[in-house]
CSV table of C-alpha atoms in Angstrom, one decimal:
chain,number,residue,atom,x,y,z
A,1122,MET,CA,-53.0,15.9,-32.1
A,1123,GLU,CA,-51.4,14.8,-29.2
A,1124,ASP,CA,-47.7,15.3,-28.7
A,1125,MET,CA,-45.6,12.2,-29.5
A,1126,GLU,CA,-43.5,10.8,-26.6
A,1127,SER,CA,-39.8,10.8,-27.6
A,1128,ILE,CA,-37.5,8.0,-26.8
A,1129,LEU,CA,-34.3,8.6,-25.1
A,1130,ASN,CA,-31.0,6.3,-25.2
A,1131,ILE,CA,-29.5,7.2,-21.8
A,1132,THR,CA,-25.8,6.0,-21.4
A,1133,VAL,CA,-25.0,4.3,-17.8
A,1134,ILE,CA,-21.6,3.2,-16.7
A,1135,TRP,CA,-20.9,0.8,-13.9
A,1136,ARG,CA,-18.0,-1.1,-12.9
A,1137,GLY,CA,-16.4,-0.3,-16.4
A,1138,ASN,CA,-19.2,-1.4,-18.0
A,1139,LYS,CA,-21.6,0.6,-20.3
A,1140,TYR,CA,-25.6,0.2,-20.4
A,1141,ILE,CA,-27.9,1.9,-22.9
A,1142,VAL,CA,-31.1,2.4,-21.6
A,1143,GLU,CA,-34.1,3.3,-23.7
A,1144,MET,CA,-36.3,5.6,-21.5
A,1145,ASN,CA,-39.2,7.7,-22.6
A,1146,SER,CA,-38.8,11.3,-22.4
A,1147,ASN,CA,-41.5,11.6,-20.1
A,1148,ALA,CA,-40.1,9.1,-17.4
A,1149,CYS,CA,-39.3,9.7,-13.9
A,1150,LEU,CA,-35.8,8.9,-12.0
A,1151,LYS,CA,-37.2,6.1,-10.2
A,1152,ASP,CA,-38.5,4.6,-13.8
A,1153,LEU,CA,-34.8,4.8,-14.7
A,1154,GLY,CA,-33.8,3.2,-11.4
A,1155,VAL,CA,-36.4,0.3,-12.3
A,1156,GLU,CA,-34.9,-0.7,-15.6
A,1157,LEU,CA,-31.2,-0.2,-14.6
A,1158,GLN,CA,-31.9,-2.9,-11.8
A,1159,LYS,CA,-33.4,-5.3,-14.5
A,1160,LEU,CA,-30.0,-4.9,-16.3
A,1161,THR,CA,-27.6,-5.2,-13.4
A,1162,ASP,CA,-29.9,-6.3,-10.3
A,1163,VAL,CA,-28.3,-3.6,-8.1
A,1164,LYS,CA,-29.9,-3.3,-4.8
A,1165,ALA,CA,-32.3,-0.2,-4.8
A,1166,ASP,CA,-31.0,1.3,-1.6
A,1167,THR,CA,-27.5,1.1,-2.6
A,1168,MET,CA,-28.0,2.7,-6.3
A,1169,ARG,CA,-26.6,6.0,-6.6
A,1170,LEU,CA,-26.5,8.2,-9.9
A,1171,ILE,CA,-23.4,10.5,-10.6
A,1172,VAL,CA,-25.0,13.0,-13.3
A,1173,PRO,CA,-23.4,15.7,-14.9
A,1174,GLN,CA,-25.1,19.0,-14.4
A,1175,SER,CA,-25.9,21.1,-17.6
A,1176,SER,CA,-26.7,24.6,-16.0
A,1177,LYS,CA,-23.5,24.4,-13.9
A,1178,LYS,CA,-20.1,23.0,-13.7
A,1179,GLY,CA,-19.8,20.0,-11.7
A,1180,SER,CA,-22.1,16.5,-11.2
A,1181,LYS,CA,-24.6,15.7,-8.6
A,1182,MET,CA,-25.4,12.4,-6.7
A,1183,LEU,CA,-28.8,11.0,-7.0
A,1184,SER,CA,-31.1,8.3,-5.4
A,1185,PRO,CA,-33.5,7.0,-7.6
A,1186,PHE,CA,-35.5,5.3,-5.4
A,1187,SER,CA,-35.4,8.0,-2.3
A,1188,ASP,CA,-38.1,10.0,-1.4
A,1189,GLU,CA,-36.0,13.1,-2.5
A,1190,HIS,CA,-35.2,11.9,-5.7
A,1191,SER,CA,-37.4,9.3,-7.2
A,1192,ARG,CA,-40.3,11.5,-8.8
A,1193,LEU,CA,-37.8,13.9,-10.8
A,1194,SER,CA,-38.3,14.1,-14.2
A,1195,LEU,CA,-35.5,12.7,-16.6
A,1196,GLN,CA,-35.2,16.8,-17.7
A,1197,GLU,CA,-35.4,17.8,-13.8
A,1198,ALA,CA,-32.4,15.3,-13.1
A,1199,SER,CA,-30.3,17.1,-16.0
A,1200,ILE,CA,-30.7,13.1,-17.6
A,1201,ALA,CA,-30.3,13.5,-21.6
A,1202,GLU,CA,-28.7,11.8,-24.5
A,1203,GLY,CA,-25.2,12.3,-24.9
A,1204,LYS,CA,-24.5,12.6,-21.5
A,1205,SER,CA,-22.8,9.7,-19.6
A,1206,ILE,CA,-23.9,8.8,-16.3
A,1207,ARG,CA,-21.9,6.7,-13.5
A,1208,MET,CA,-23.4,4.5,-11.1
A,1209,MET,CA,-22.7,3.3,-7.9
A,1210,GLY,CA,-24.3,0.1,-6.2
A,1211,VAL,CA,-24.2,-3.5,-5.0
A,1212,SER,CA,-26.3,-6.4,-6.8
A,1213,VAL,CA,-28.9,-8.2,-4.7
A,1214,ASP,CA,-26.5,-11.6,-5.2
A,1215,GLU,CA,-23.6,-9.7,-3.5
A,1216,VAL,CA,-25.7,-8.6,-0.4
A,1217,ASP,CA,-27.3,-12.1,0.2
A,1218,LYS,CA,-23.8,-13.9,-0.1
A,1219,VAL,CA,-22.7,-11.7,2.8
A,1220,LEU,CA,-25.8,-12.4,4.8
A,1221,GLN,CA,-25.7,-15.7,4.1
A,1222,SER,CA,-22.0,-16.1,5.5
A,1223,ALA,CA,-22.3,-13.5,8.3
A,1224,LYS,CA,-22.2,-15.7,11.4
A,1225,ALA,CA,-21.2,-12.5,14.0
A,1226,ASP,CA,-21.5,-8.8,13.6
A,1227,LEU,CA,-18.9,-7.6,10.9
A,1228,ARG,CA,-17.8,-4.8,13.3
A,1229,ILE,CA,-14.9,-5.5,15.7
A,1230,ALA,CA,-15.7,-6.0,18.8
A,1231,GLY,CA,-15.1,-3.1,21.3
A,1232,PHE,CA,-15.0,-0.5,18.9
A,1233,ASP,CA,-17.9,1.1,20.3
A,1234,GLU,CA,-16.6,1.2,23.8
A,1235,GLU,CA,-13.0,2.2,22.6
A,1236,GLU,CA,-14.3,5.0,20.6
A,1237,ASN,CA,-16.4,6.3,23.6
A,1238,ARG,CA,-13.4,6.2,25.6
A,1239,MET,CA,-11.5,7.8,23.0
A,1240,ARG,CA,-14.3,10.5,23.1
A,1241,GLN,CA,-14.0,10.5,26.8
A,1242,ARG,CA,-10.2,11.3,26.7
A,1243,MET,CA,-10.4,14.0,24.1
A,1244,SER,CA,-13.3,15.7,26.0
A,1245,TYR,CA,-10.6,16.6,28.6
A,1246,ARG,CA,-7.8,18.3,26.2
A,1247,PRO,CA,-7.7,21.9,25.8
A,1248,PRO,CA,-9.6,23.6,23.3
A,1249,THR,CA,-6.3,24.2,21.3
A,1250,SER,CA,-5.3,23.6,17.4
A,1251,LEU,CA,-4.0,20.2,16.5
A,1252,LYS,CA,-0.5,20.3,16.4
A,1253,LEU,CA,1.3,17.8,14.1
A,1254,PRO,CA,4.3,15.9,15.3
A,1255,GLN,CA,7.6,17.0,14.0
A,1256,GLY,CA,10.8,15.1,13.3
A,1257,PRO,CA,12.0,12.7,10.9
A,1258,TYR,CA,9.5,9.7,11.8
A,1259,THR,CA,6.0,11.4,10.7
A,1260,PHE,CA,3.8,12.0,7.6
A,1261,SER,CA,5.5,14.7,5.4
A,1262,ASP,CA,2.3,15.5,3.5
A,1263,PHE,CA,-1.6,15.0,3.4
A,1264,ARG,CA,-4.1,14.9,0.1
A,1265,THR,CA,-7.4,14.8,0.3
A,1266,LEU,CA,-9.9,13.1,-1.9
A,1267,GLN,CA,-11.2,14.9,-5.6
A,1268,ILE,CA,-13.8,13.2,-7.5
A,1269,PRO,CA,-14.2,15.2,-11.1
A,1270,GLY,CA,-17.2,17.2,-11.1
A,1271,VAL,CA,-18.5,16.0,-7.6
A,1272,GLU,CA,-18.6,18.6,-4.9
A,1273,LEU,CA,-18.1,16.2,-1.7
A,1274,ASN,CA,-20.2,17.1,1.7
A,1275,PRO,CA,-18.5,16.9,4.1
A,1276,PRO,CA,-15.9,19.0,2.3
A,1277,ALA,CA,-12.4,18.0,1.8
A,1278,SER,CA,-11.2,20.4,5.0
A,1279,GLU,CA,-13.1,17.9,7.4
A,1280,ALA,CA,-11.1,14.7,5.8
A,1281,LEU,CA,-7.8,16.7,6.5
A,1282,LYS,CA,-9.0,17.3,9.9
A,1283,ARG,CA,-9.4,13.5,10.5
A,1284,MET,CA,-5.6,12.9,8.6
A,1285,HIS,CA,-4.2,15.2,11.2
A,1286,MET,CA,-5.8,13.6,14.0
A,1287,LEU,CA,-4.5,10.1,12.4
A,1288,ALA,CA,-1.1,11.7,12.3
A,1289,ALA,CA,-1.6,13.1,15.8
A,1290,ASP,CA,-2.7,10.3,17.6
A,1291,PRO,CA,-0.3,9.4,20.7
A,1292,GLY,CA,-0.5,5.6,19.7
A,1293,ILE,CA,0.4,6.3,15.9
A,1294,ILE,CA,3.2,8.7,17.0
A,1295,ALA,CA,4.7,6.1,19.3
A,1296,ILE,CA,4.8,3.2,16.6
A,1297,MET,CA,6.3,5.7,14.1
A,1298,LYS,CA,8.9,6.7,16.2
A,1299,LYS,CA,9.8,3.4,17.6
A,1300,HIS,CA,10.0,1.5,14.0
A,1301,HIS,CA,11.5,4.6,12.9
A,1302,TRP,CA,8.9,4.9,10.0
A,1303,HIS,CA,8.4,7.6,7.6
A,1304,VAL,CA,5.6,8.2,5.5
A,1305,GLY,CA,5.9,10.3,2.2
A,1306,ILE,CA,2.2,11.3,1.9
A,1307,MET,CA,-1.0,10.0,3.6
A,1308,THR,CA,-3.8,10.4,0.7
A,1309,GLU,CA,-7.7,9.9,0.8
A,1310,LEU,CA,-9.1,6.8,-1.0
A,1311,ALA,CA,-12.1,7.1,-3.1
A,1312,PRO,CA,-14.8,4.3,-1.7
A,1313,VAL,CA,-14.5,1.1,-4.0
A,1314,GLY,CA,-17.1,-1.0,-3.0
A,1315,TYR,CA,-19.4,-1.5,0.1
A,1316,VAL,CA,-18.1,-2.2,3.4
A,1317,GLY,CA,-19.2,-5.4,4.7
A,1318,VAL,CA,-21.0,-6.1,1.4
A,1319,SER,CA,-19.0,-6.1,-1.7
A,1320,PRO,CA,-16.5,-9.3,-2.3
A,1321,LYS,CA,-13.8,-6.3,-2.9
A,1322,CYS,CA,-13.7,-3.4,-0.6
A,1323,ILE,CA,-10.5,-1.7,-0.4
A,1324,LEU,CA,-9.9,0.2,3.0
A,1325,GLY,CA,-6.3,1.2,2.7
A,1326,LEU,CA,-3.3,0.8,0.4
A,1327,ASN,CA,0.8,1.0,1.3
A,1328,LYS,CA,2.6,2.2,-1.8
A,1329,ASN,CA,6.3,1.1,-1.9
A,1330,HIS,CA,6.7,0.9,1.7
A,1331,GLY,CA,5.6,4.3,2.9
A,1332,GLU,CA,6.0,6.2,-0.2
A,1333,GLU,CA,2.1,6.9,0.2
A,1334,ILE,CA,-0.4,5.5,2.5
A,1335,SER,CA,-4.2,5.9,1.0
A,1336,LEU,CA,-6.8,5.4,3.7
A,1337,ARG,CA,-10.8,5.1,2.7
A,1338,LEU,CA,-12.0,7.8,5.2
A,1339,ARG,CA,-15.7,8.6,3.9
A,1340,THR,CA,-18.9,6.1,4.3
A,1341,ASP,CA,-20.3,4.1,1.0
A,1342,ASP,CA,-22.8,7.0,0.2
A,1343,LEU,CA,-19.9,9.6,0.5
A,1344,LYS,CA,-22.6,11.4,3.2
A,1345,GLY,CA,-20.1,11.1,6.2
A,1346,PHE,CA,-16.8,9.4,7.6
A,1347,ARG,CA,-15.9,6.2,8.9
A,1348,LYS,CA,-15.6,5.8,12.7
A,1349,TYR,CA,-12.4,7.2,13.8
A,1350,GLU,CA,-11.2,3.8,15.4
A,1351,SER,CA,-12.1,1.7,12.3
A,1352,ILE,CA,-9.9,4.1,9.9
A,1353,LYS,CA,-6.9,4.1,12.6
A,1354,LYS,CA,-7.2,0.1,12.4
A,1355,THR,CA,-7.0,0.6,8.7
A,1356,LEU,CA,-3.7,2.7,9.1
A,1357,LEU,CA,-1.9,0.4,11.5
A,1358,HIS,CA,-2.5,-2.5,9.6
A,1359,GLU,CA,-0.9,-0.3,6.5
A,1360,LEU,CA,1.7,0.7,8.8
A,1361,ALA,CA,2.5,-3.2,9.0
A,1362,HIS,CA,3.3,-3.3,5.4
A,1363,MET,CA,6.2,-0.9,6.0
A,1364,VAL,CA,8.3,-4.0,6.2
A,1365,TYR,CA,6.1,-7.0,4.9
A,1366,SER,CA,4.2,-6.7,1.7
A,1367,GLU,CA,2.6,-10.3,1.8
A,1368,HIS,CA,0.1,-11.1,4.5
A,1369,ASP,CA,2.2,-13.8,5.7
A,1370,ALA,CA,2.8,-15.3,9.4
A,1371,ASN,CA,5.6,-12.3,9.8
A,1372,PHE,CA,3.0,-9.7,8.7
A,1373,TYR,CA,0.3,-10.8,10.8
A,1374,ALA,CA,2.8,-11.1,13.8
A,1375,LEU,CA,3.9,-7.4,13.2
A,1376,ASP,CA,0.4,-6.0,12.6
A,1377,LYS,CA,-0.7,-7.6,15.9
A,1378,GLN,CA,2.4,-5.8,17.8
A,1379,VAL,CA,1.7,-2.6,16.3
A,1380,LYS,CA,-2.1,-2.6,17.2
A,1381,ILE,CA,-1.1,-3.6,20.7
A,1382,CYS,CA,1.3,-1.1,21.2
A,1383,ALA,CA,-1.0,1.7,19.4
A,1384,HIS,CA,-3.5,0.8,22.2
A,1385,VAL,CA,-1.3,0.8,25.2
A,1386,CYS,CA,0.4,3.9,24.2
A,1387,VAL,CA,-2.5,5.9,24.2
A,1388,TYR,CA,-2.5,5.2,28.2
A,1389,VAL,CA,1.3,4.7,28.8
A,1390,THR,CA,3.4,7.2,26.8
A,1391,ASP,CA,6.9,5.3,27.6
A,1392,PHE,CA,5.3,1.7,26.5
A,1393,THR,CA,7.8,-0.4,24.7
A,1394,LEU,CA,7.4,-3.6,23.0
């Protein structure tokens, strides 16, 4: 007598919504991905599943349509009834809307060139440890991202290095001193939405005019970091919120001013605006 294939009810949470997916116990991870596509229309190459692991503490991030994970059985992926899985991903409709409306490259013109110049400048610096600026107009503390059950790679130590680089950036230091700005803590912001794709994509936040500034350091898939100059641009934007909360004419005038100052101060230490 042949073994009866059992049916599993898999719970998947995406953007606050709960989905119950009926799957054959012998199905593979790609099969689950296909069913989730039918329910949510999430684009295959953006789909990520955060699966709690039964053999050890923590969770694992799996890509159902990748060569590495697609052929895993549900059992091999530690997917079972009674364990909720979190899904990350962007719908096909969201991607199409962005592609249809895009008339130019979404990246800021000159980022690559400026980043190359920055690397060249940094290459001439002596190999000493990075020293954070001292004084009243600085960042008092730093806190990296923690996602319960997920071991981030690159690790938190690499994220902290980037935070320290920002705090020690000559342009940032000059602006903080010029405007007498002090930030209580710089924190790492969890990726919410996909850069250049999702309608809502938060890159930074300024809480209570400098009590806390949060920055999105990592890429959408959490496998790397966003470009330094892109993160720095976000920080400059959030520093302009030290004075103005709303995105009005006053805010944009200050935002423009601090970005010009940050750029020039890299080359001219006594620059004033």
